[in-house]
mmCIF file with all atom_site columns, C-alpha atoms and ligand atoms in Angstrom:
data_model
loop_
_atom_site.group_PDB
_atom_site.id
_atom_site.type_symbol
_atom_site.label_atom_id
_atom_site.label_alt_id
_atom_site.label_comp_id
_atom_site.label_asym_id
_atom_site.label_entity_id
_atom_site.label_seq_id
_atom_site.pdbx_PDB_ins_code
_atom_site.Cartn_x
_atom_site.Cartn_y
_atom_site.Cartn_z
_atom_site.occupancy
_atom_site.B_iso_or_equiv
_atom_site.pdbx_formal_charge
_atom_site.auth_seq_id
_atom_site.auth_comp_id
_atom_site.auth_asym_id
_atom_site.auth_atom_id
_atom_site.pdbx_PDB_model_num
ATOM   1   C  CA  . MET A 1 1   ? 20.334  -14.360 1.185   1.00 83.00 ? 2   MET A CA  1
ATOM   2   C  CA  . GLU A 1 2   ? 17.612  -14.349 3.750   1.00 82.00 ? 3   GLU A CA  1
ATOM   3   C  CA  . ILE A 1 3   ? 13.989  -16.153 3.086   1.00 84.00 ? 4   ILE A CA  1
ATOM   4   C  CA  . ARG A 1 4   ? 10.861  -14.953 5.477   1.00 86.00 ? 5   ARG A CA  1
ATOM   5   C  CA  . SER A 1 5   ? 7.656   -16.555 5.220   1.00 88.00 ? 6   SER A CA  1
ATOM   6   C  CA  . LEU A 1 6   ? 4.351   -14.541 6.415   1.00 87.00 ? 7   LEU A CA  1
ATOM   7   C  CA  . ARG A 1 7   ? 2.661   -17.411 7.073   1.00 87.00 ? 8   ARG A CA  1
ATOM   8   C  CA  . ASP A 1 8   ? 2.784   -20.765 8.501   1.00 90.00 ? 9   ASP A CA  1
ATOM   9   C  CA  . ILE A 1 9   ? 3.989   -23.398 5.200   1.00 92.00 ? 10  ILE A CA  1
ATOM   10  C  CA  . GLN A 1 10  ? 2.009   -26.581 5.219   1.00 93.00 ? 11  GLN A CA  1
ATOM   11  C  CA  . PRO A 1 11  ? 4.000   -30.103 4.109   1.00 95.00 ? 12  PRO A CA  1
ATOM   12  C  CA  . GLY A 1 12  ? 4.348   -30.304 0.289   1.00 93.00 ? 13  GLY A CA  1
ATOM   13  C  CA  . GLU A 1 13  ? 2.731   -26.522 0.545   1.00 89.00 ? 14  GLU A CA  1
ATOM   14  C  CA  . GLU A 1 14  ? 4.603   -24.664 -2.637  1.00 87.00 ? 15  GLU A CA  1
ATOM   15  C  CA  . CYS A 1 15  ? 6.095   -21.648 -2.066  1.00 85.00 ? 16  CYS A CA  1
ATOM   16  C  CA  . PHE A 1 16  ? 5.065   -17.923 -3.986  1.00 81.00 ? 17  PHE A CA  1
ATOM   17  C  CA  . ILE A 1 17  ? 6.929   -14.807 -3.859  1.00 82.00 ? 18  ILE A CA  1
ATOM   18  C  CA  . HIS A 1 18  ? 5.634   -12.084 -6.089  1.00 84.00 ? 19  HIS A CA  1
ATOM   19  C  CA  . TYR A 1 19  ? 7.454   -9.995  -8.741  1.00 89.00 ? 20  TYR A CA  1
ATOM   20  C  CA  . VAL A 1 20  ? 4.477   -7.432  -8.823  1.00 91.00 ? 21  VAL A CA  1
ATOM   21  C  CA  . ASN A 1 21  ? 3.757   -4.892  -6.241  1.00 89.00 ? 22  ASN A CA  1
ATOM   22  C  CA  . VAL A 1 22  ? 0.566   -6.379  -4.673  1.00 90.00 ? 23  VAL A CA  1
ATOM   23  C  CA  . LEU A 1 23  ? -1.236  -3.376  -3.525  1.00 92.00 ? 24  LEU A CA  1
ATOM   24  C  CA  . GLN A 1 24  ? -3.014  -2.778  -7.326  1.00 92.00 ? 25  GLN A CA  1
ATOM   25  C  CA  . THR A 1 25  ? -5.823  -4.830  -8.719  1.00 92.00 ? 26  THR A CA  1
ATOM   26  C  CA  . VAL A 1 26  ? -6.097  -7.768  -10.024 1.00 93.00 ? 27  VAL A CA  1
ATOM   27  C  CA  . ASN A 1 27  ? -6.206  -6.793  -13.551 1.00 91.00 ? 28  ASN A CA  1
ATOM   28  C  CA  . VAL A 1 28  ? -3.063  -4.627  -13.748 1.00 91.00 ? 29  VAL A CA  1
ATOM   29  C  CA  . ARG A 1 29  ? -0.821  -6.922  -11.577 1.00 94.00 ? 30  ARG A CA  1
ATOM   30  C  CA  . ARG A 1 30  ? -1.582  -9.576  -14.420 1.00 95.00 ? 31  ARG A CA  1
ATOM   31  C  CA  . LYS A 1 31  ? -1.066  -7.455  -17.013 1.00 94.00 ? 32  LYS A CA  1
ATOM   32  C  CA  . LYS A 1 32  ? 2.189   -6.097  -15.473 1.00 94.00 ? 33  LYS A CA  1
ATOM   33  C  CA  . LEU A 1 33  ? 3.451   -10.108 -15.217 1.00 96.00 ? 34  LEU A CA  1
ATOM   34  C  CA  . TYR A 1 34  ? 2.122   -10.741 -18.834 1.00 96.00 ? 35  TYR A CA  1
ATOM   35  C  CA  . ASP A 1 35  ? 3.780   -7.819  -20.138 1.00 96.00 ? 36  ASP A CA  1
ATOM   36  C  CA  . ASN A 1 36  ? 7.017   -8.507  -17.925 1.00 95.00 ? 37  ASN A CA  1
ATOM   37  C  CA  . TYR A 1 37  ? 7.402   -12.049 -17.640 1.00 95.00 ? 38  TYR A CA  1
ATOM   38  C  CA  . ARG A 1 38  ? 4.897   -13.909 -20.470 1.00 96.00 ? 39  ARG A CA  1
ATOM   39  C  CA  . PHE A 1 39  ? 2.337   -15.277 -17.741 1.00 95.00 ? 40  PHE A CA  1
ATOM   40  C  CA  . TRP A 1 40  ? -0.797  -14.909 -16.960 1.00 96.00 ? 41  TRP A CA  1
ATOM   41  C  CA  . CYS A 1 41  ? -0.816  -15.256 -13.380 1.00 95.00 ? 42  CYS A CA  1
ATOM   42  C  CA  . GLU A 1 42  ? -3.091  -18.376 -11.204 1.00 92.00 ? 43  GLU A CA  1
ATOM   43  C  CA  . CYS A 1 43  ? -2.712  -17.369 -7.740  1.00 90.00 ? 44  CYS A CA  1
ATOM   44  C  CA  . LEU A 1 44  ? -4.885  -17.822 -5.404  1.00 87.00 ? 45  LEU A CA  1
ATOM   45  C  CA  . ARG A 1 45  ? -5.495  -14.652 -4.894  1.00 90.00 ? 46  ARG A CA  1
ATOM   46  C  CA  . CYS A 1 46  ? -5.510  -13.990 -8.609  1.00 94.00 ? 47  CYS A CA  1
ATOM   47  C  CA  . LYS A 1 47  ? -8.236  -16.513 -9.013  1.00 96.00 ? 48  LYS A CA  1
ATOM   48  C  CA  . ARG A 1 48  ? -10.579 -15.644 -5.902  1.00 94.00 ? 49  ARG A CA  1
ATOM   49  C  CA  . GLU A 1 49  ? -9.991  -11.918 -7.261  1.00 94.00 ? 50  GLU A CA  1
ATOM   50  C  CA  . LEU A 1 50  ? -11.148 -13.270 -10.863 1.00 95.00 ? 51  LEU A CA  1
ATOM   51  C  CA  . LYS A 1 51  ? -14.046 -14.554 -9.987  1.00 96.00 ? 52  LYS A CA  1
ATOM   52  C  CA  . ILE A 1 52  ? -15.145 -11.525 -7.549  1.00 93.00 ? 53  ILE A CA  1
ATOM   53  C  CA  . LEU A 1 53  ? -14.986 -9.961  -11.208 1.00 92.00 ? 54  LEU A CA  1
ATOM   54  C  CA  . ALA A 1 54  ? -16.715 -12.695 -13.053 1.00 93.00 ? 55  ALA A CA  1
ATOM   55  C  CA  . ASP A 1 55  ? -19.406 -12.675 -10.429 1.00 94.00 ? 56  ASP A CA  1
ATOM   56  C  CA  . THR A 1 56  ? -19.945 -8.702  -10.587 1.00 91.00 ? 57  THR A CA  1
ATOM   57  C  CA  . ALA A 1 57  ? -23.188 -7.332  -12.883 1.00 93.00 ? 58  ALA A CA  1
ATOM   58  C  CA  . ILE A 1 58  ? -21.499 -6.601  -16.000 1.00 93.00 ? 59  ILE A CA  1
ATOM   59  C  CA  . GLY A 1 59  ? -22.724 -2.857  -15.707 1.00 93.00 ? 60  GLY A CA  1
ATOM   60  C  CA  . ASP A 1 60  ? -21.203 -1.998  -12.731 1.00 92.00 ? 61  ASP A CA  1
ATOM   61  C  CA  . ARG A 1 61  ? -17.893 -3.848  -14.075 1.00 92.00 ? 62  ARG A CA  1
ATOM   62  C  CA  . LEU A 1 62  ? -17.814 -1.707  -16.736 1.00 93.00 ? 63  LEU A CA  1
ATOM   63  C  CA  . LYS A 1 63  ? -17.921 1.746   -14.640 1.00 93.00 ? 64  LYS A CA  1
ATOM   64  C  CA  . LEU A 1 64  ? -15.380 0.048   -12.125 1.00 92.00 ? 65  LEU A CA  1
ATOM   65  C  CA  . GLU A 1 65  ? -13.096 -0.437  -15.439 1.00 92.00 ? 66  GLU A CA  1
ATOM   66  C  CA  . GLU A 1 66  ? -13.573 2.754   -16.263 1.00 94.00 ? 67  GLU A CA  1
ATOM   67  C  CA  . THR A 1 67  ? -13.189 5.273   -13.251 1.00 95.00 ? 68  THR A CA  1
ATOM   68  C  CA  . GLU A 1 68  ? -9.852  2.470   -12.202 1.00 94.00 ? 69  GLU A CA  1
ATOM   69  C  CA  . ALA A 1 69  ? -9.031  3.642   -15.844 1.00 94.00 ? 70  ALA A CA  1
ATOM   70  C  CA  . LYS A 1 70  ? -9.678  6.989   -14.776 1.00 96.00 ? 71  LYS A CA  1
ATOM   71  C  CA  . ALA A 1 71  ? -7.492  6.739   -11.483 1.00 96.00 ? 72  ALA A CA  1
ATOM   72  C  CA  . GLN A 1 72  ? -4.361  4.690   -13.526 1.00 94.00 ? 73  GLN A CA  1
ATOM   73  C  CA  . THR A 1 73  ? -4.661  8.251   -15.990 1.00 95.00 ? 74  THR A CA  1
ATOM   74  C  CA  . PHE A 1 74  ? -3.589  10.366  -12.641 1.00 96.00 ? 75  PHE A CA  1
ATOM   75  C  CA  . LEU A 1 75  ? -1.262  7.138   -11.174 1.00 94.00 ? 76  LEU A CA  1
ATOM   76  C  CA  . ALA A 1 76  ? 0.730   7.533   -14.469 1.00 93.00 ? 77  ALA A CA  1
ATOM   77  C  CA  . LYS A 1 77  ? 0.575   11.530  -14.882 1.00 94.00 ? 78  LYS A CA  1
ATOM   78  C  CA  . ILE A 1 78  ? 1.604   11.677  -11.781 1.00 93.00 ? 79  ILE A CA  1
ATOM   79  C  CA  . ASP A 1 79  ? 4.853   9.331   -12.157 1.00 90.00 ? 80  ASP A CA  1
ATOM   80  C  CA  . LYS A 1 80  ? 5.969   10.900  -15.079 1.00 89.00 ? 81  LYS A CA  1
ATOM   81  C  CA  . GLU A 1 81  ? 6.081   14.296  -14.637 1.00 83.00 ? 82  GLU A CA  1
ATOM   82  C  CA  . PHE A 1 82  ? 5.745   15.166  -10.609 1.00 77.00 ? 83  PHE A CA  1
ATOM   83  C  CA  . ASP A 1 83  ? 9.483   13.714  -9.587  1.00 73.00 ? 84  ASP A CA  1
ATOM   84  C  CA  . GLU A 1 84  ? 9.562   15.807  -6.684  1.00 74.00 ? 85  GLU A CA  1
ATOM   85  C  CA  . ASN A 1 85  ? 7.227   18.457  -7.779  1.00 90.00 ? 86  ASN A CA  1
ATOM   86  C  CA  . TYR A 1 86  ? 5.316   17.880  -4.451  1.00 94.00 ? 87  TYR A CA  1
ATOM   87  C  CA  . TYR A 1 87  ? 3.229   21.053  -5.325  1.00 94.00 ? 88  TYR A CA  1
ATOM   88  C  CA  . LYS A 1 88  ? 1.773   19.655  -8.578  1.00 94.00 ? 89  LYS A CA  1
ATOM   89  C  CA  . MET A 1 89  ? 2.272   16.205  -7.293  1.00 94.00 ? 90  MET A CA  1
ATOM   90  C  CA  . LEU A 1 90  ? -0.714  16.980  -4.406  1.00 96.00 ? 91  LEU A CA  1
ATOM   91  C  CA  . GLU A 1 91  ? -2.763  18.616  -6.886  1.00 95.00 ? 92  GLU A CA  1
ATOM   92  C  CA  . THR A 1 92  ? -3.171  15.819  -8.878  1.00 95.00 ? 93  THR A CA  1
ATOM   93  C  CA  . CYS A 1 93  ? -3.561  13.269  -6.108  1.00 96.00 ? 94  CYS A CA  1
ATOM   94  C  CA  . GLU A 1 94  ? -6.501  16.083  -4.831  1.00 96.00 ? 95  GLU A CA  1
ATOM   95  C  CA  . THR A 1 95  ? -7.831  15.975  -8.352  1.00 96.00 ? 96  THR A CA  1
ATOM   96  C  CA  . GLY A 1 96  ? -7.451  12.264  -9.322  1.00 97.00 ? 97  GLY A CA  1
ATOM   97  C  CA  . LEU A 1 97  ? -9.538  11.810  -5.788  1.00 97.00 ? 98  LEU A CA  1
ATOM   98  C  CA  . ASP A 1 98  ? -11.802 14.039  -6.368  1.00 96.00 ? 99  ASP A CA  1
ATOM   99  C  CA  . ALA A 1 99  ? -12.557 12.200  -10.045 1.00 96.00 ? 100 ALA A CA  1
ATOM   100 C  CA  . VAL A 1 100 ? -12.782 8.134   -8.850  1.00 96.00 ? 101 VAL A CA  1
ATOM   101 C  CA  . GLN A 1 101 ? -13.758 8.594   -4.645  1.00 93.00 ? 102 GLN A CA  1
ATOM   102 C  CA  . ASN A 1 102 ? -17.350 8.093   -4.855  1.00 93.00 ? 103 ASN A CA  1
ATOM   103 C  CA  . ASP A 1 103 ? -17.155 4.812   -7.489  1.00 92.00 ? 104 ASP A CA  1
ATOM   104 C  CA  . LEU A 1 104 ? -14.379 3.079   -5.409  1.00 93.00 ? 105 LEU A CA  1
ATOM   105 C  CA  . ASP A 1 105 ? -14.390 1.543   -2.812  1.00 90.00 ? 106 ASP A CA  1
ATOM   106 C  CA  . THR A 1 106 ? -12.023 3.822   0.187   1.00 92.00 ? 107 THR A CA  1
ATOM   107 C  CA  . THR A 1 107 ? -9.986  0.153   0.050   1.00 93.00 ? 108 THR A CA  1
ATOM   108 C  CA  . ASN A 1 108 ? -9.748  -0.025  -3.838  1.00 94.00 ? 109 ASN A CA  1
ATOM   109 C  CA  . PRO A 1 109 ? -6.003  -0.352  -4.457  1.00 95.00 ? 110 PRO A CA  1
ATOM   110 C  CA  . HIS A 1 110 ? -5.833  2.230   -7.212  1.00 95.00 ? 111 HIS A CA  1
ATOM   111 C  CA  . MET A 1 111 ? -7.147  4.548   -3.790  1.00 96.00 ? 112 MET A CA  1
ATOM   112 C  CA  . ALA A 1 112 ? -4.440  3.206   -2.013  1.00 96.00 ? 113 ALA A CA  1
ATOM   113 C  CA  . GLN A 1 113 ? -2.033  3.861   -5.055  1.00 96.00 ? 114 GLN A CA  1
ATOM   114 C  CA  . LEU A 1 114 ? -3.417  7.452   -5.285  1.00 97.00 ? 115 LEU A CA  1
ATOM   115 C  CA  . HIS A 1 115 ? -3.175  7.743   -1.375  1.00 97.00 ? 116 HIS A CA  1
ATOM   116 C  CA  . VAL A 1 116 ? 0.119   6.823   -1.617  1.00 97.00 ? 117 VAL A CA  1
ATOM   117 C  CA  . ARG A 1 117 ? 1.420   9.393   -3.756  1.00 96.00 ? 118 ARG A CA  1
ATOM   118 C  CA  . THR A 1 118 ? -0.654  12.101  -1.668  1.00 97.00 ? 119 THR A CA  1
ATOM   119 C  CA  . GLN A 1 119 ? 1.450   10.623  1.643   1.00 97.00 ? 120 GLN A CA  1
ATOM   120 C  CA  . GLU A 1 120 ? 4.779   11.654  -0.543  1.00 96.00 ? 121 GLU A CA  1
ATOM   121 C  CA  . ALA A 1 121 ? 3.278   14.866  -1.540  1.00 96.00 ? 122 ALA A CA  1
ATOM   122 C  CA  . CYS A 1 122 ? 2.878   15.880  1.838   1.00 97.00 ? 123 CYS A CA  1
ATOM   123 C  CA  . ILE A 1 123 ? 5.886   14.645  3.102   1.00 97.00 ? 124 ILE A CA  1
ATOM   124 C  CA  . GLY A 1 124 ? 7.815   16.719  0.625   1.00 95.00 ? 125 GLY A CA  1
ATOM   125 C  CA  . LEU A 1 125 ? 5.572   19.802  1.919   1.00 96.00 ? 126 LEU A CA  1
ATOM   126 C  CA  . GLN A 1 126 ? 6.038   18.771  5.460   1.00 97.00 ? 127 GLN A CA  1
ATOM   127 C  CA  . LYS A 1 127 ? 2.517   18.279  5.868   1.00 98.00 ? 128 LYS A CA  1
ATOM   128 C  CA  . TRP A 1 128 ? 2.633   16.442  8.617   1.00 98.00 ? 129 TRP A CA  1
ATOM   129 C  CA  . LYS A 1 129 ? -1.710  16.054  9.286   1.00 98.00 ? 130 LYS A CA  1
ATOM   130 C  CA  . ALA A 1 130 ? -2.142  14.671  5.998   1.00 98.00 ? 131 ALA A CA  1
ATOM   131 C  CA  . ALA A 1 131 ? 0.631   12.814  5.406   1.00 98.00 ? 132 ALA A CA  1
ATOM   132 C  CA  . VAL A 1 132 ? -0.785  10.982  8.930   1.00 98.00 ? 133 VAL A CA  1
ATOM   133 C  CA  . LYS A 1 133 ? -4.294  10.559  7.090   1.00 98.00 ? 134 LYS A CA  1
ATOM   134 C  CA  . SER A 1 134 ? -2.752  9.674   4.215   1.00 98.00 ? 135 SER A CA  1
ATOM   135 C  CA  . GLY A 1 135 ? -1.435  6.924   6.297   1.00 98.00 ? 136 GLY A CA  1
ATOM   136 C  CA  . MET A 1 136 ? -3.956  5.440   7.522   1.00 98.00 ? 137 MET A CA  1
ATOM   137 C  CA  . GLU A 1 137 ? -6.087  5.065   4.486   1.00 97.00 ? 138 GLU A CA  1
ATOM   138 C  CA  . ILE A 1 138 ? -3.277  3.285   3.079   1.00 98.00 ? 139 ILE A CA  1
ATOM   139 C  CA  . ILE A 1 139 ? -2.712  0.507   6.396   1.00 98.00 ? 140 ILE A CA  1
ATOM   140 C  CA  . ARG A 1 140 ? -6.926  -0.164  5.895   1.00 97.00 ? 141 ARG A CA  1
ATOM   141 C  CA  . ALA A 1 141 ? -6.215  -0.845  1.960   1.00 97.00 ? 142 ALA A CA  1
ATOM   142 C  CA  . CYS A 1 142 ? -2.621  -3.144  2.812   1.00 96.00 ? 143 CYS A CA  1
ATOM   143 C  CA  . LYS A 1 143 ? -5.258  -4.856  5.628   1.00 97.00 ? 144 LYS A CA  1
ATOM   144 C  CA  . THR A 1 144 ? -7.565  -5.227  3.265   1.00 95.00 ? 145 THR A CA  1
ATOM   145 C  CA  . HIS A 1 145 ? -5.936  -6.948  0.736   1.00 93.00 ? 146 HIS A CA  1
ATOM   146 C  CA  . LEU A 1 146 ? -2.308  -8.143  2.147   1.00 93.00 ? 147 LEU A CA  1
ATOM   147 C  CA  . LEU A 1 147 ? -1.518  -10.782 4.402   1.00 91.00 ? 148 LEU A CA  1
ATOM   148 C  CA  . PRO A 1 148 ? -1.363  -9.173  8.033   1.00 94.00 ? 149 PRO A CA  1
ATOM   149 C  CA  . THR A 1 149 ? 2.215   -10.103 8.271   1.00 94.00 ? 150 THR A CA  1
ATOM   150 C  CA  . ASP A 1 150 ? 3.214   -8.634  4.673   1.00 94.00 ? 151 ASP A CA  1
ATOM   151 C  CA  . PRO A 1 151 ? 5.984   -6.220  5.635   1.00 94.00 ? 152 PRO A CA  1
ATOM   152 C  CA  . ILE A 1 152 ? 4.269   -3.153  2.759   1.00 95.00 ? 153 ILE A CA  1
ATOM   153 C  CA  . LEU A 1 153 ? 1.671   -3.343  6.308   1.00 97.00 ? 154 LEU A CA  1
ATOM   154 C  CA  . GLY A 1 154 ? 4.611   -2.851  8.628   1.00 97.00 ? 155 GLY A CA  1
ATOM   155 C  CA  . PHE A 1 155 ? 6.723   -0.261  6.685   1.00 97.00 ? 156 PHE A CA  1
ATOM   156 C  CA  . HIS A 1 156 ? 2.987   2.201   6.250   1.00 98.00 ? 157 HIS A CA  1
ATOM   157 C  CA  . MET A 1 157 ? 2.321   1.338   10.056  1.00 98.00 ? 158 MET A CA  1
ATOM   158 C  CA  . TRP A 1 158 ? 6.016   2.557   10.501  1.00 98.00 ? 159 TRP A CA  1
ATOM   159 C  CA  . ARG A 1 159 ? 5.606   5.463   8.870   1.00 98.00 ? 160 ARG A CA  1
ATOM   160 C  CA  . VAL A 1 160 ? 2.595   6.575   10.298  1.00 98.00 ? 161 VAL A CA  1
ATOM   161 C  CA  . ALA A 1 161 ? 3.325   6.485   13.842  1.00 98.00 ? 162 ALA A CA  1
ATOM   162 C  CA  . LYS A 1 162 ? 6.802   7.921   13.454  1.00 98.00 ? 163 LYS A CA  1
ATOM   163 C  CA  . ILE A 1 163 ? 5.516   11.226  12.629  1.00 98.00 ? 164 ILE A CA  1
ATOM   164 C  CA  . GLN A 1 164 ? 2.606   10.794  15.057  1.00 98.00 ? 165 GLN A CA  1
ATOM   165 C  CA  . ALA A 1 165 ? 5.557   10.084  17.655  1.00 97.00 ? 166 ALA A CA  1
ATOM   166 C  CA  . VAL A 1 166 ? 8.188   11.893  16.730  1.00 96.00 ? 167 VAL A CA  1
ATOM   167 C  CA  . THR A 1 167 ? 7.482   14.966  13.637  1.00 97.00 ? 168 THR A CA  1
ATOM   168 C  CA  . LEU A 1 168 ? 3.932   16.037  15.296  1.00 97.00 ? 169 LEU A CA  1
ATOM   169 C  CA  . ASN A 1 169 ? 5.461   15.117  18.952  1.00 96.00 ? 170 ASN A CA  1
ATOM   170 C  CA  . GLN A 1 170 ? 2.497   13.238  19.940  1.00 95.00 ? 171 GLN A CA  1
ATOM   171 C  CA  . PRO A 1 171 ? 3.770   9.915   21.397  1.00 94.00 ? 172 PRO A CA  1
ATOM   172 C  CA  . ILE A 1 172 ? 0.539   8.397   23.290  1.00 94.00 ? 173 ILE A CA  1
ATOM   173 C  CA  . VAL A 1 173 ? -1.438  8.731   20.385  1.00 94.00 ? 174 VAL A CA  1
ATOM   174 C  CA  . ALA A 1 174 ? 1.387   6.659   18.382  1.00 96.00 ? 175 ALA A CA  1
ATOM   175 C  CA  . ARG A 1 175 ? 2.065   3.958   20.365  1.00 96.00 ? 176 ARG A CA  1
ATOM   176 C  CA  . ASP A 1 176 ? -0.371  1.518   20.126  1.00 97.00 ? 177 ASP A CA  1
ATOM   177 C  CA  . LEU A 1 177 ? 0.440   1.496   16.181  1.00 98.00 ? 178 LEU A CA  1
ATOM   178 C  CA  . LEU A 1 178 ? 3.732   1.809   16.776  1.00 98.00 ? 179 LEU A CA  1
ATOM   179 C  CA  . GLN A 1 179 ? 3.325   -1.672  18.849  1.00 97.00 ? 180 GLN A CA  1
ATOM   180 C  CA  . GLN A 1 180 ? 1.288   -3.108  15.570  1.00 98.00 ? 181 GLN A CA  1
ATOM   181 C  CA  . ALA A 1 181 ? 3.997   -2.037  12.908  1.00 98.00 ? 182 ALA A CA  1
ATOM   182 C  CA  . ILE A 1 182 ? 7.069   -3.908  15.687  1.00 98.00 ? 183 ILE A CA  1
ATOM   183 C  CA  . ASP A 1 183 ? 4.894   -7.281  15.118  1.00 97.00 ? 184 ASP A CA  1
ATOM   184 C  CA  . VAL A 1 184 ? 4.125   -7.338  11.762  1.00 97.00 ? 185 VAL A CA  1
ATOM   185 C  CA  . MET A 1 185 ? 7.513   -5.828  11.033  1.00 97.00 ? 186 MET A CA  1
ATOM   186 C  CA  . SER A 1 186 ? 9.056   -8.394  13.492  1.00 96.00 ? 187 SER A CA  1
ATOM   187 C  CA  . ILE A 1 187 ? 8.066   -11.445 11.127  1.00 94.00 ? 188 ILE A CA  1
ATOM   188 C  CA  . GLY A 1 188 ? 8.227   -9.366  7.552   1.00 92.00 ? 189 GLY A CA  1
ATOM   189 C  CA  . TYR A 1 189 ? 11.677  -8.073  7.835   1.00 94.00 ? 190 TYR A CA  1
ATOM   190 C  CA  . GLY A 1 190 ? 12.879  -9.402  10.851  1.00 94.00 ? 191 GLY A CA  1
ATOM   191 C  CA  . SER A 1 191 ? 13.306  -9.000  14.583  1.00 94.00 ? 192 SER A CA  1
ATOM   192 C  CA  . THR A 1 192 ? 16.844  -7.614  14.145  1.00 95.00 ? 193 THR A CA  1
ATOM   193 C  CA  . HIS A 1 193 ? 16.240  -5.612  11.195  1.00 95.00 ? 194 HIS A CA  1
ATOM   194 C  CA  . PRO A 1 194 ? 17.755  -1.771  11.330  1.00 96.00 ? 195 PRO A CA  1
ATOM   195 C  CA  . MET A 1 195 ? 13.620  -0.692  10.984  1.00 96.00 ? 196 MET A CA  1
ATOM   196 C  CA  . THR A 1 196 ? 12.782  -2.992  13.544  1.00 97.00 ? 197 THR A CA  1
ATOM   197 C  CA  . MET A 1 197 ? 15.127  -2.350  15.870  1.00 97.00 ? 198 MET A CA  1
ATOM   198 C  CA  . GLU A 1 198 ? 14.829  1.603   15.397  1.00 97.00 ? 199 GLU A CA  1
ATOM   199 C  CA  . ALA A 1 199 ? 10.511  1.120   16.234  1.00 98.00 ? 200 ALA A CA  1
ATOM   200 C  CA  . LYS A 1 200 ? 11.692  -0.632  19.508  1.00 97.00 ? 201 LYS A CA  1
ATOM   201 C  CA  . GLU A 1 201 ? 14.286  1.451   20.563  1.00 97.00 ? 202 GLU A CA  1
ATOM   202 C  CA  . LEU A 1 202 ? 10.821  4.344   19.655  1.00 96.00 ? 203 LEU A CA  1
ATOM   203 C  CA  . LEU A 1 203 ? 8.559   2.576   21.660  1.00 97.00 ? 204 LEU A CA  1
ATOM   204 C  CA  . GLY A 1 204 ? 11.064  2.180   24.583  1.00 95.00 ? 205 GLY A CA  1
ATOM   205 C  CA  . THR A 1 205 ? 11.478  6.175   25.268  1.00 94.00 ? 206 THR A CA  1
ATOM   206 C  CA  . ILE A 1 206 ? 7.503   6.381   24.872  1.00 90.00 ? 207 ILE A CA  1
ATOM   207 C  CA  . ILE A 1 207 ? 7.399   3.291   27.526  1.00 82.00 ? 208 ILE A CA  1
ATOM   208 C  CA  . ASP A 1 208 ? 9.522   5.296   29.971  1.00 76.00 ? 209 ASP A CA  1
ATOM   209 C  CA  . GLN A 1 209 ? 8.109   8.907   29.004  1.00 70.00 ? 210 GLN A CA  1
HETATM 210 ZN ZN1 . LIG B 2 .   ? -1.580  -13.826 -8.660  1.00 83.23 ? 8   LIG B ZN1 1
#
């Protein structure tokens, strides 16, 4: 087993791993942790995000919870009903985004999860430009909520850069993002991980052009 640290560790500092998808809201993460592991998470991030919620005016908080619940319903429907039925999946993602996007920040984790499924459907349907567009939204949300070295961020950067460079044949457009993906993946996955190696090889061919 190999353990990779995403940031420097101070002497005596406790190390944590996450048991759930970290690109979710604090309430969703804590509920899943409680349902699956029977504890209410008190990590620094949960405490920080709970404090923000507690400081939000009650009316705004109820509105936010209502909209997030709506987004959750769409996500659950997509995951349950449309496995590999990409037309239906995309249609429901678009309806879901339309229903919630006026009331949620563009980087809200529920928005990001809808974009993740939108991108999956677009890739399945070979709608590559739309897949890049969703990918950019996912990257923005990852940058907002995750550590800058999180492998999830690296993965999404790599996915978008690869579509741009290889499928859309726009290597120059992809170059900066590809470099960033390599920097992040070198820490998150390691510099010799097959995905990092493949990204480096692709960047090499772009620089040679
Ligand atoms: Zn936590």
